[in-house]
Amino acid sequence: MRSDKEGEPLALVIIGGGAAGLSLADWLVRYDREELGPGSRFDVTVIEAPEGPLRPAARTWCFWDDGPGAYEEAVTAQWSRLRITGPDGERVEAVPGPSRYRMVRSTSFEELVRARLAAHPRARVLRATVRRVQARPDGRPGVRVHADDPAGLPFVLDARYAFDSRPPAGLPPARTVLLQHFRGWFVRTDRPRFDTGSADLMDFRVPQPAHGLAFGYVLPLAPDRALVEYTEFSRRLLTVPAYERALRAYTGEVLGLGGFAVEDVEQGAIPMTDGRFARRTSPAHVHIGTAGGATRPATGYTFAAVQRQGRAIAAALSRPGTPHRPAPAPAPHRRRALAMDAVLLRALDTGRVDGPRFFTDLFRRTPTEQVLRFLDGTSTPLEELRIGLRCPVGPMLRSAAELPFLPRRAAPGIRPAHPANSREDHR
Ligand SMILES: Cc1cc2nc3c(=O)[nH]c(=O)nc-3n(C[C@H](O)[C@H](O)[C@H](O)COP(=O)(O)OP(=O)(O)OC[C@H]3O[C@@H](n4cnc5c(N)ncnc54)[C@H](O)[C@@H]3O)c2cc1C
């Protein structure tokens, strides 16, 4: 396919069909339909790994949205109130104005986006394992993607640009690396136990680890069903039995759920790092999603950032003259947000800031909508200044002052967690 002339379909390869890859593909077909008019402009191939070790387990993605968004059909549950509970049981009820906290299951999201791609004349999802991306050997601008089909047969695909969401082998050198790691149970209780209007974002009534912080997270799906997670921000993953012990204590001693069955599990680890992720390998090969730095360092939230990233890429590719420019590689987060996260990560990692107190006070002292904009990276400088003044100023200033003098050290990668789904009865 020719793709380097104005007016001809632009051949785009998206590597990885997870949150970032499918979101970008969806934005591209939407732009094609809504902004560019009849006659499709983009030729989109998503290459997604076949079933096996490269494919992550099904997961849930939560994000804030102030209206029915593009993925409303895939939203499993939504909450208009958020709760943060301090270690002493003090509860902060946060009502995020018109915003709702929404949950999308990755399986429903994939189904929805795949159906949209199937309806586009030039979009497809290929099952294959990408091995390598290189410059085109014929000297024309673009990339050649080397992949193996599910039977192991190698093939190549040429495109003008590649957007790559494969997880990197290691994390970039950083001053601070923490992990947000968790295990959750989808529980069904014997009696109605949950308030379906409220999500418990952070419940600090769990024993705190020696380093970092820990909290419970409860997303009610029905009066007798919820996703209940135990989460830590710390340097090391726990063993499955250790997560299970923490979940048993939280569901039993703190939530007092009584009898319940575990219908499914979710486990994961998200890097929280001030390392700088490379956004491109070459003018035609760009990294997106977590691999391209879309995970917000201080919170682990990624889904909202990959939407911004997908939209910005689709908008840039829609402009005239595209094939003659390097691939767009928009920054997923503002520099200011990353700088503030670096300070907070350092303050948490050194133990200068009491994590549970910090997050509880953040929600208690600041209007919820402002906190959510701050966590999403869309707050204004004035809002950030106000939030900054309500933080423990001394420890934060000390952390900020030492950051420029700290070396960025190589950090290990995180092996993806592929927990076997387990069902248990806790009656
Ligand atoms: C359990 C869990 C829950 C999370 N919950 C939230 C949340 O609530 N809100 C939020 O904002 N963020 C959340 N995150 C963080 C983040 O949103 C997710 O990690 C998200 O999946 C990242 O999207 P991605 O596209 O960058 O990576 P992925 O979704 O992991 O996609 C990468 C894709 O690349 C494919 N791939 C890998 N290697 C190859 C190869 N060689 N060839 C072809 N394909 C390949 C994989 O199969 C995969 O589909 C969560 C993370 C986890 C692990």
Short mmCIF file of C-alpha atoms and ligand atoms in Angstrom, two decimals:
data_model
loop_
_atom_site.label_atom_id
_atom_site.label_comp_id
_atom_site.label_asym_id
_atom_site.label_seq_id
_atom_site.Cartn_x
_atom_site.Cartn_y
_atom_site.Cartn_z
CA MET A 1 0.00 0.00 0.00
CA ARG A 2 1.27 3.47 -0.84
CA SER A 3 1.03 5.82 2.04
CA ASP A 4 3.47 8.63 1.54
CA LYS A 5 1.49 10.90 -0.75
CA GLU A 6 -1.13 13.47 0.17
CA GLY A 7 -4.65 12.23 -0.49
CA GLU A 8 -3.81 8.53 -0.33
CA PRO A 9 -4.78 6.43 2.70
CA LEU A 10 -2.24 6.79 5.45
CA ALA A 11 -1.02 3.34 6.52
CA LEU A 12 -0.81 3.17 10.31
CA VAL A 13 0.20 0.22 12.45
CA ILE A 14 -0.77 0.10 16.11
CA ILE A 15 1.15 -2.48 18.11
CA GLY A 16 -0.78 -3.90 21.06
CA GLY A 17 -4.56 -3.98 21.41
CA GLY A 18 -4.82 -2.93 25.06
CA ALA A 19 -6.14 0.34 26.48
CA ALA A 20 -3.81 2.62 24.51
CA GLY A 21 -3.74 0.72 21.21
CA LEU A 22 -7.50 0.24 20.93
CA SER A 23 -8.23 3.77 22.15
CA LEU A 24 -5.96 5.23 19.47
CA ALA A 25 -7.55 3.01 16.80
CA ASP A 26 -10.98 4.14 17.98
CA TRP A 27 -10.00 7.82 17.86
CA LEU A 28 -8.61 7.36 14.35
CA VAL A 29 -11.77 5.79 12.93
CA ARG A 30 -13.86 8.41 14.73
CA TYR A 31 -11.82 11.23 13.21
CA ASP A 32 -12.05 9.56 9.83
CA ARG A 33 -15.84 9.45 10.09
CA GLU A 34 -16.61 12.70 11.89
CA GLU A 35 -13.86 15.15 10.95
CA LEU A 36 -12.55 14.08 7.59
CA GLY A 37 -15.82 13.21 5.86
CA PRO A 38 -16.47 10.51 3.28
CA GLY A 39 -13.58 8.52 1.82
CA SER A 40 -11.49 7.00 4.57
CA ARG A 41 -8.16 8.68 5.11
CA PHE A 42 -6.58 6.23 7.54
CA ASP A 43 -5.69 2.60 6.97
CA VAL A 44 -5.39 1.17 10.48
CA THR A 45 -3.94 -2.20 11.46
CA VAL A 46 -3.90 -3.13 15.13
CA ILE A 47 -1.53 -6.01 15.85
CA GLU A 48 -2.50 -7.75 19.07
CA ALA A 49 -0.61 -10.68 20.60
CA PRO A 50 -2.41 -14.05 20.40
CA GLU A 51 -3.61 -15.69 23.63
CA GLY A 52 -0.55 -16.51 25.73
CA PRO A 53 1.99 -14.93 28.04
CA LEU A 54 2.13 -11.55 26.25
CA ARG A 55 -1.57 -10.88 26.67
CA PRO A 56 -2.49 -9.30 29.99
CA ALA A 57 -5.32 -10.75 32.07
CA ALA A 58 -8.75 -9.07 31.87
CA ARG A 59 -8.83 -5.96 34.03
CA THR A 60 -11.00 -3.03 35.04
CA TRP A 61 -10.21 0.55 34.13
CA CYS A 62 -11.71 3.40 36.15
CA PHE A 63 -11.70 7.08 35.26
CA TRP A 64 -13.69 10.29 35.82
CA ASP A 65 -15.99 11.63 33.18
CA ASP A 66 -18.60 14.35 33.41
CA GLY A 67 -21.01 12.92 30.87
CA PRO A 68 -21.72 9.78 28.92
CA GLY A 69 -18.44 9.41 27.05
CA ALA A 70 -17.34 7.44 24.02
CA TYR A 71 -17.29 4.15 25.94
CA GLU A 72 -20.60 4.46 27.80
CA GLU A 73 -21.83 1.15 26.33
CA ALA A 74 -18.87 -0.58 27.98
CA VAL A 75 -19.33 1.07 31.39
CA THR A 76 -20.13 -1.64 33.96
CA ALA A 77 -20.77 0.65 36.91
CA GLN A 78 -20.51 4.29 37.92
CA TRP A 79 -20.54 6.20 41.20
CA SER A 80 -21.53 9.78 41.99
CA ARG A 81 -19.90 9.80 45.45
CA LEU A 82 -16.36 8.94 46.49
CA ARG A 83 -15.19 8.13 49.99
CA ILE A 84 -11.76 8.43 51.55
CA THR A 85 -11.36 6.98 55.03
CA GLY A 86 -8.43 7.89 57.27
CA PRO A 87 -6.57 5.37 59.48
CA ASP A 88 -8.65 6.54 62.47
CA GLY A 89 -11.93 5.94 60.62
CA GLU A 90 -12.50 9.63 59.78
CA ARG A 91 -14.51 9.57 56.56
CA VAL A 92 -14.38 12.20 53.83
CA GLU A 93 -17.37 12.08 51.47
CA ALA A 94 -16.50 13.63 48.14
CA VAL A 95 -19.12 14.50 45.56
CA PRO A 96 -17.34 15.23 42.29
CA GLY A 97 -20.01 17.57 40.84
CA PRO A 98 -21.20 16.40 37.45
CA SER A 99 -18.31 13.94 37.18
CA ARG A 100 -18.81 10.28 37.86
CA TYR A 101 -16.26 7.64 38.57
CA ARG A 102 -16.78 5.04 35.86
CA MET A 103 -15.62 1.46 35.51
CA VAL A 104 -15.00 -0.24 32.18
CA ARG A 105 -14.12 -3.93 32.01
CA SER A 106 -11.33 -4.50 29.48
CA THR A 107 -13.32 -7.33 27.86
CA SER A 108 -16.35 -5.08 27.16
CA PHE A 109 -14.09 -2.27 25.97
CA GLU A 110 -12.30 -4.59 23.53
CA GLU A 111 -15.60 -5.91 22.20
CA LEU A 112 -16.97 -2.39 21.67
CA VAL A 113 -13.88 -1.02 19.92
CA ARG A 114 -13.42 -4.14 17.78
CA ALA A 115 -17.02 -3.79 16.55
CA ARG A 116 -16.35 -0.14 15.64
CA LEU A 117 -13.17 -1.08 13.80
CA ALA A 118 -15.01 -3.85 11.94
CA ALA A 119 -17.46 -1.22 10.64
CA HIS A 120 -14.63 0.87 9.14
CA PRO A 121 -13.62 0.01 5.57
CA ARG A 122 -9.90 0.19 6.29
CA ALA A 123 -9.41 -0.95 9.89
CA ARG A 124 -8.51 -4.42 11.11
CA VAL A 125 -7.12 -6.32 14.09
CA LEU A 126 -4.45 -8.93 13.36
CA ARG A 127 -3.43 -11.58 15.86
CA ALA A 128 0.36 -11.71 15.74
CA THR A 129 3.45 -11.23 17.87
CA VAL A 130 5.56 -8.26 16.87
CA ARG A 131 9.26 -9.03 17.03
CA ARG A 132 10.91 -5.92 15.64
CA VAL A 133 10.22 -2.51 14.13
CA GLN A 134 12.79 -1.03 11.77
CA ALA A 135 13.12 1.65 9.10
CA ARG A 136 11.81 0.63 5.68
CA PRO A 137 14.60 -1.11 3.77
CA ASP A 138 13.55 0.54 0.47
CA GLY A 139 14.52 3.94 1.90
CA ARG A 140 10.98 5.34 1.78
CA PRO A 141 9.81 7.10 4.94
CA GLY A 142 8.09 4.75 7.33
CA VAL A 143 8.51 1.53 9.24
CA ARG A 144 8.70 -2.18 8.53
CA VAL A 145 7.11 -4.28 11.29
CA HIS A 146 8.33 -7.86 11.65
CA ALA A 147 5.83 -10.20 13.27
CA ASP A 148 4.91 -13.88 13.65
CA ASP A 149 1.37 -15.08 13.06
CA PRO A 150 -0.25 -17.39 15.68
CA ALA A 151 1.20 -20.43 13.85
CA GLY A 152 4.68 -18.92 14.19
CA LEU A 153 5.02 -17.94 10.53
CA PRO A 154 6.93 -14.68 10.10
CA PHE A 155 5.58 -11.82 7.99
CA VAL A 156 6.30 -8.12 7.51
CA LEU A 157 4.04 -5.10 7.29
CA ASP A 158 5.06 -1.68 5.98
CA ALA A 159 3.42 1.49 7.24
CA ARG A 160 4.01 5.21 7.33
CA TYR A 161 3.89 5.30 11.13
CA ALA A 162 3.89 2.75 13.97
CA PHE A 163 2.34 3.47 17.38
CA ASP A 164 3.73 0.93 19.79
CA SER A 165 2.23 0.02 23.18
CA ARG A 166 4.29 -3.10 23.91
CA PRO A 167 5.50 -2.93 27.52
CA PRO A 168 9.16 -1.90 27.74
CA ALA A 169 11.70 -4.50 28.91
CA GLY A 170 12.70 -2.23 31.79
CA LEU A 171 11.70 1.07 33.33
CA PRO A 172 13.67 4.22 32.44
CA PRO A 173 16.38 5.41 34.87
CA ALA A 174 14.70 7.22 37.74
CA ARG A 175 15.25 8.91 41.08
CA THR A 176 12.23 7.23 42.65
CA VAL A 177 10.40 4.06 41.65
CA LEU A 178 7.46 2.79 43.63
CA LEU A 179 4.93 0.22 42.56
CA GLN A 180 1.20 0.49 42.90
CA HIS A 181 0.44 -3.17 43.40
CA PHE A 182 -2.81 -4.81 44.31
CA ARG A 183 -5.02 -7.83 44.35
CA GLY A 184 -8.79 -7.62 44.28
CA TRP A 185 -11.67 -10.00 44.80
CA PHE A 186 -14.98 -9.75 42.98
CA VAL A 187 -17.15 -10.77 45.94
CA ARG A 188 -20.79 -11.82 46.23
CA THR A 189 -22.04 -11.43 49.80
CA ASP A 190 -24.76 -13.45 51.53
CA ARG A 191 -26.68 -10.24 52.34
CA PRO A 192 -26.79 -6.76 50.78
CA ARG A 193 -23.70 -4.99 52.14
CA PHE A 194 -22.78 -2.27 49.65
CA ASP A 195 -23.98 1.25 48.87
CA THR A 196 -24.00 1.24 45.07
CA GLY A 197 -23.87 5.06 44.90
CA SER A 198 -20.45 5.35 46.58
CA ALA A 199 -17.00 4.08 45.72
CA ASP A 200 -14.35 3.80 48.44
CA LEU A 201 -11.33 5.26 46.68
CA MET A 202 -8.89 4.93 49.57
CA ASP A 203 -9.69 3.27 52.87
CA PHE A 204 -6.65 3.54 55.13
CA ARG A 205 -8.09 1.40 57.93
CA VAL A 206 -5.68 -1.39 56.98
CA PRO A 207 -2.35 -2.05 58.74
CA GLN A 208 0.28 0.19 57.13
CA PRO A 209 3.46 -1.42 55.75
CA ALA A 210 6.89 -0.43 57.13
CA HIS A 211 7.60 1.39 53.85
CA GLY A 212 5.04 3.16 51.65
CA LEU A 213 1.32 2.98 52.27
CA ALA A 214 -1.62 0.61 51.94
CA PHE A 215 -5.35 1.03 51.48
CA GLY A 216 -8.55 -0.80 50.68
CA TYR A 217 -10.55 0.05 47.52
CA VAL A 218 -14.20 -0.91 47.19
CA LEU A 219 -16.22 -0.57 43.99
CA PRO A 220 -19.81 -1.77 44.58
CA LEU A 221 -21.44 -3.35 41.52
CA ALA A 222 -24.73 -4.30 43.21
CA PRO A 223 -25.95 -4.33 46.83
CA ASP A 224 -24.39 -7.79 47.21
CA ARG A 225 -21.49 -7.55 44.73
CA ALA A 226 -18.30 -5.51 44.68
CA LEU A 227 -14.69 -5.41 43.62
CA VAL A 228 -12.71 -5.20 46.86
CA GLU A 229 -8.99 -4.58 46.52
CA TYR A 230 -5.98 -4.36 48.79
CA THR A 231 -3.43 -1.91 47.35
CA GLU A 232 0.07 -0.85 48.34
CA PHE A 233 2.31 1.94 47.08
CA SER A 234 5.69 0.45 47.97
CA ARG A 235 8.90 -0.90 46.49
CA ARG A 236 8.16 -4.62 46.36
CA LEU A 237 5.34 -6.85 45.23
CA LEU A 238 3.75 -9.19 47.78
CA THR A 239 3.25 -12.90 47.35
CA VAL A 240 -0.25 -14.07 46.48
CA PRO A 241 -0.75 -15.56 50.01
CA ALA A 242 0.25 -12.18 51.52
CA TYR A 243 -2.31 -10.30 49.37
CA GLU A 244 -4.91 -12.91 50.29
CA ARG A 245 -4.19 -12.49 54.01
CA ALA A 246 -4.55 -8.71 53.67
CA LEU A 247 -7.84 -9.13 51.77
CA ARG A 248 -9.21 -11.56 54.35
CA ALA A 249 -8.38 -9.12 57.14
CA TYR A 250 -9.88 -6.16 55.25
CA THR A 251 -13.11 -7.88 54.22
CA GLY A 252 -13.55 -9.54 57.62
CA GLU A 253 -12.24 -7.18 60.31
CA VAL A 254 -12.66 -3.80 58.61
CA LEU A 255 -15.65 -4.19 56.27
CA GLY A 256 -17.37 -6.96 58.24
CA LEU A 257 -18.77 -8.50 55.08
CA GLY A 258 -19.90 -11.71 56.78
CA GLY A 259 -20.26 -14.67 54.42
CA PHE A 260 -19.25 -14.17 50.80
CA ALA A 261 -17.94 -15.99 47.76
CA VAL A 262 -15.03 -14.80 45.62
CA GLU A 263 -16.23 -15.01 42.03
CA ASP A 264 -13.14 -13.65 40.30
CA VAL A 265 -9.82 -11.99 41.05
CA GLU A 266 -7.82 -9.13 39.60
CA GLN A 267 -4.18 -8.49 40.31
CA GLY A 268 -1.73 -5.98 38.96
CA ALA A 269 1.31 -3.79 39.42
CA ILE A 270 1.61 -0.33 37.94
CA PRO A 271 4.96 1.51 37.95
CA MET A 272 5.03 4.84 39.80
CA THR A 273 8.24 6.41 38.59
CA ASP A 274 9.77 9.78 37.84
CA GLY A 275 11.79 8.16 35.03
CA ARG A 276 11.30 9.70 31.59
CA PHE A 277 9.76 7.32 29.07
CA ALA A 278 11.06 7.78 25.53
CA ARG A 279 8.15 8.84 23.34
CA ARG A 280 9.75 7.84 20.05
CA THR A 281 12.39 5.45 18.74
CA SER A 282 12.55 7.03 15.29
CA PRO A 283 10.60 9.73 13.42
CA ALA A 284 8.06 7.10 12.35
CA HIS A 285 7.97 4.89 15.48
CA VAL A 286 6.22 6.28 18.56
CA HIS A 287 5.49 4.72 21.96
CA ILE A 288 2.01 5.08 23.43
CA GLY A 289 0.23 4.05 26.63
CA THR A 290 2.19 3.00 29.69
CA ALA A 291 5.18 2.33 27.41
CA GLY A 292 5.08 5.98 26.30
CA GLY A 293 4.75 7.46 29.81
CA ALA A 294 0.94 7.71 29.96
CA THR A 295 0.74 6.31 33.49
CA ARG A 296 0.46 9.20 35.94
CA PRO A 297 3.41 8.65 38.32
CA ALA A 298 1.71 9.58 41.60
CA THR A 299 -1.57 7.76 41.02
CA GLY A 300 -1.13 5.00 38.42
CA TYR A 301 -4.14 6.32 36.48
CA THR A 302 -3.60 5.86 32.75
CA PHE A 303 -6.96 5.45 31.02
CA ALA A 304 -7.80 9.17 30.85
CA ALA A 305 -4.30 10.01 29.59
CA VAL A 306 -4.46 7.45 26.78
CA GLN A 307 -7.72 9.05 25.64
CA ARG A 308 -6.03 12.47 25.51
CA GLN A 309 -3.05 10.93 23.73
CA GLY A 310 -5.22 9.07 21.19
CA ARG A 311 -7.28 12.14 20.44
CA ALA A 312 -4.20 14.36 20.00
CA ILE A 313 -2.56 11.85 17.64
CA ALA A 314 -5.74 11.46 15.56
CA ALA A 315 -6.11 15.26 15.37
CA ALA A 316 -2.47 15.73 14.33
CA LEU A 317 -2.68 13.01 11.67
CA SER A 318 -5.82 14.62 10.24
CA ARG A 319 -3.97 17.82 9.36
CA PRO A 320 -2.78 18.37 5.81
CA GLY A 321 0.87 17.58 5.12
CA THR A 322 0.95 14.70 7.62
CA PRO A 323 2.88 12.10 5.61
CA HIS A 324 5.82 14.48 5.29
CA ARG A 325 6.19 15.05 9.03
CA PRO A 326 7.50 12.84 11.84
CA ALA A 327 4.79 10.88 13.65
CA PRO A 328 3.01 12.94 16.31
CA ALA A 329 4.11 12.02 19.83
CA PRO A 330 2.09 14.24 22.19
CA ALA A 331 3.16 14.36 25.83
CA PRO A 332 0.61 12.39 27.87
CA HIS A 333 1.14 14.60 30.94
CA ARG A 334 2.16 18.20 31.45
CA ARG A 335 5.65 18.90 32.74
CA ARG A 336 4.19 20.64 35.79
CA ALA A 337 2.17 17.57 36.74
CA LEU A 338 5.23 15.33 36.34
CA ALA A 339 7.36 17.68 38.44
CA MET A 340 4.78 17.67 41.26
CA ASP A 341 4.52 13.89 41.08
CA ALA A 342 8.30 13.55 41.35
CA VAL A 343 8.22 15.57 44.58
CA LEU A 344 5.33 13.58 46.02
CA LEU A 345 6.91 10.22 45.11
CA ARG A 346 10.15 11.28 46.77
CA ALA A 347 8.32 12.51 49.87
CA LEU A 348 6.39 9.22 50.13
CA ASP A 349 9.41 7.03 49.41
CA THR A 350 11.56 8.73 52.06
CA GLY A 351 8.70 8.55 54.57
CA ARG A 352 8.82 12.33 55.06
CA VAL A 353 5.15 12.52 54.27
CA ASP A 354 2.60 10.33 56.01
CA GLY A 355 0.79 8.89 52.95
CA PRO A 356 -2.59 8.09 54.55
CA ARG A 357 -2.72 11.53 56.19
CA PHE A 358 -1.64 13.24 52.98
CA PHE A 359 -4.35 11.71 50.78
CA THR A 360 -7.10 12.03 53.40
CA ASP A 361 -6.26 15.71 53.96
CA LEU A 362 -6.05 16.34 50.22
CA PHE A 363 -9.70 15.33 49.81
CA ARG A 364 -10.80 16.92 53.10
CA ARG A 365 -9.30 20.35 52.41
CA THR A 366 -9.85 20.71 48.66
CA PRO A 367 -13.05 20.78 46.59
CA THR A 368 -13.42 17.34 45.02
CA GLU A 369 -13.59 18.54 41.43
CA GLN A 370 -10.25 20.32 41.90
CA VAL A 371 -8.63 17.21 43.38
CA LEU A 372 -9.89 15.10 40.50
CA ARG A 373 -8.59 17.59 37.93
CA PHE A 374 -5.28 17.59 39.80
CA LEU A 375 -5.12 13.77 39.79
CA ASP A 376 -6.04 13.74 36.09
CA GLY A 377 -3.36 16.34 35.29
CA THR A 378 -5.82 18.93 33.97
CA SER A 379 -5.80 21.41 36.88
CA THR A 380 -4.87 25.08 36.43
CA PRO A 381 -1.66 26.56 37.95
CA LEU A 382 -3.79 28.47 40.49
CA GLU A 383 -5.56 25.28 41.60
CA GLU A 384 -2.20 23.55 41.92
CA LEU A 385 -0.81 26.40 44.01
CA ARG A 386 -3.82 26.17 46.34
CA ILE A 387 -3.38 22.41 46.64
CA GLY A 388 0.36 22.87 47.23
CA LEU A 389 -0.27 25.29 50.09
CA ARG A 390 -2.53 22.74 51.77
CA CYS A 391 0.16 20.03 51.63
CA PRO A 392 2.79 19.48 54.35
CA VAL A 393 4.96 22.31 53.01
CA GLY A 394 8.25 21.54 54.85
CA PRO A 395 8.67 17.88 53.74
CA MET A 396 7.54 18.70 50.21
CA LEU A 397 9.98 21.62 49.88
CA ARG A 398 12.82 19.50 51.23
CA SER A 399 12.01 16.74 48.72
CA ALA A 400 11.79 19.28 45.88
CA ALA A 401 15.10 20.87 46.86
CA GLU A 402 17.06 17.61 46.80
CA LEU A 403 15.61 16.20 43.55
CA PRO A 404 17.97 18.06 41.16
CA PHE A 405 20.97 16.51 42.94
CA LEU A 406 19.76 12.90 42.94
CA PRO A 407 21.07 10.55 40.23
CA ARG A 408 18.64 8.76 37.94
CA ARG A 409 19.37 5.06 38.44
CA ALA A 410 18.49 2.10 36.24
CA ALA A 411 15.29 0.46 37.44
CA PRO A 412 14.13 -3.11 36.89
CA GLY A 413 11.00 -3.86 34.87
CA ILE A 414 7.85 -5.33 36.35
CA ARG A 415 6.83 -8.74 35.28
CA PRO A 416 3.15 -8.61 34.32
CA ALA A 417 0.90 -10.37 36.77
CA HIS A 418 -1.19 -13.14 35.24
CA PRO A 419 -2.99 -14.55 38.24
CA ALA A 420 -5.06 -17.62 37.69
CA ASN A 421 -8.67 -16.74 38.39
CA SER A 422 -9.72 -18.34 41.61
CA ARG A 423 -13.08 -18.87 43.19
CA GLU A 424 -13.42 -19.29 46.92
CA ASP A 425 -16.13 -19.44 49.51
CA HIS A 426 -15.72 -17.39 52.71
CA ARG A 427 -18.77 -18.56 54.53
C1 LIG B 1 -5.11 -4.84 36.93
C2 LIG B 1 -4.92 -3.40 36.49
C3 LIG B 1 -5.93 -2.47 36.75
C4 LIG B 1 -5.76 -1.14 36.32
N1 LIG B 1 -6.75 -0.24 36.60
C5 LIG B 1 -6.64 1.02 36.15
C6 LIG B 1 -7.69 1.95 36.38
O1 LIG B 1 -8.67 1.66 37.05
N2 LIG B 1 -7.59 3.19 35.83
C7 LIG B 1 -6.50 3.56 35.10
O2 LIG B 1 -6.46 4.69 34.60
N3 LIG B 1 -5.46 2.72 34.92
C8 LIG B 1 -5.51 1.46 35.43
N4 LIG B 1 -4.47 0.59 35.21
C9 LIG B 1 -3.25 1.08 34.55
C10 LIG B 1 -3.37 1.11 33.02
O3 LIG B 1 -4.55 1.75 32.63
C11 LIG B 1 -3.37 -0.26 32.39
O4 LIG B 1 -2.18 -0.92 32.70
C12 LIG B 1 -3.56 -0.21 30.88
O5 LIG B 1 -3.87 -1.51 30.46
C13 LIG B 1 -2.34 0.31 30.13
O6 LIG B 1 -2.66 0.35 28.77
P1 LIG B 1 -1.57 0.03 27.65
O7 LIG B 1 -2.28 -0.03 26.37
O8 LIG B 1 -0.43 0.94 27.82
O9 LIG B 1 -1.03 -1.42 28.03
P2 LIG B 1 -1.84 -2.79 27.89
O10 LIG B 1 -3.27 -2.56 28.13
O11 LIG B 1 -1.11 -3.76 28.76
O12 LIG B 1 -1.66 -3.17 26.36
C14 LIG B 1 -0.45 -3.61 25.80
C15 LIG B 1 -0.84 -4.62 24.74
O13 LIG B 1 0.32 -5.00 24.00
C16 LIG B 1 0.17 -6.36 23.65
N5 LIG B 1 1.49 -6.89 23.32
C17 LIG B 1 2.54 -7.07 24.16
N6 LIG B 1 3.60 -7.54 23.48
C18 LIG B 1 3.20 -7.67 22.18
C19 LIG B 1 3.85 -8.11 20.99
N7 LIG B 1 5.13 -8.50 20.99
N8 LIG B 1 3.14 -8.11 19.84
C20 LIG B 1 1.84 -7.70 19.81
N9 LIG B 1 1.18 -7.27 20.91
C21 LIG B 1 1.87 -7.26 22.07
C22 LIG B 1 -0.47 -7.00 24.87
O14 LIG B 1 -1.14 -8.20 24.54
C23 LIG B 1 -1.42 -5.90 25.32
O15 LIG B 1 -2.73 -6.08 24.83
C24 LIG B 1 -4.58 -0.74 35.64
C25 LIG B 1 -3.57 -1.68 35.43
C26 LIG B 1 -3.73 -2.98 35.85
C27 LIG B 1 -2.60 -3.95 35.62
#
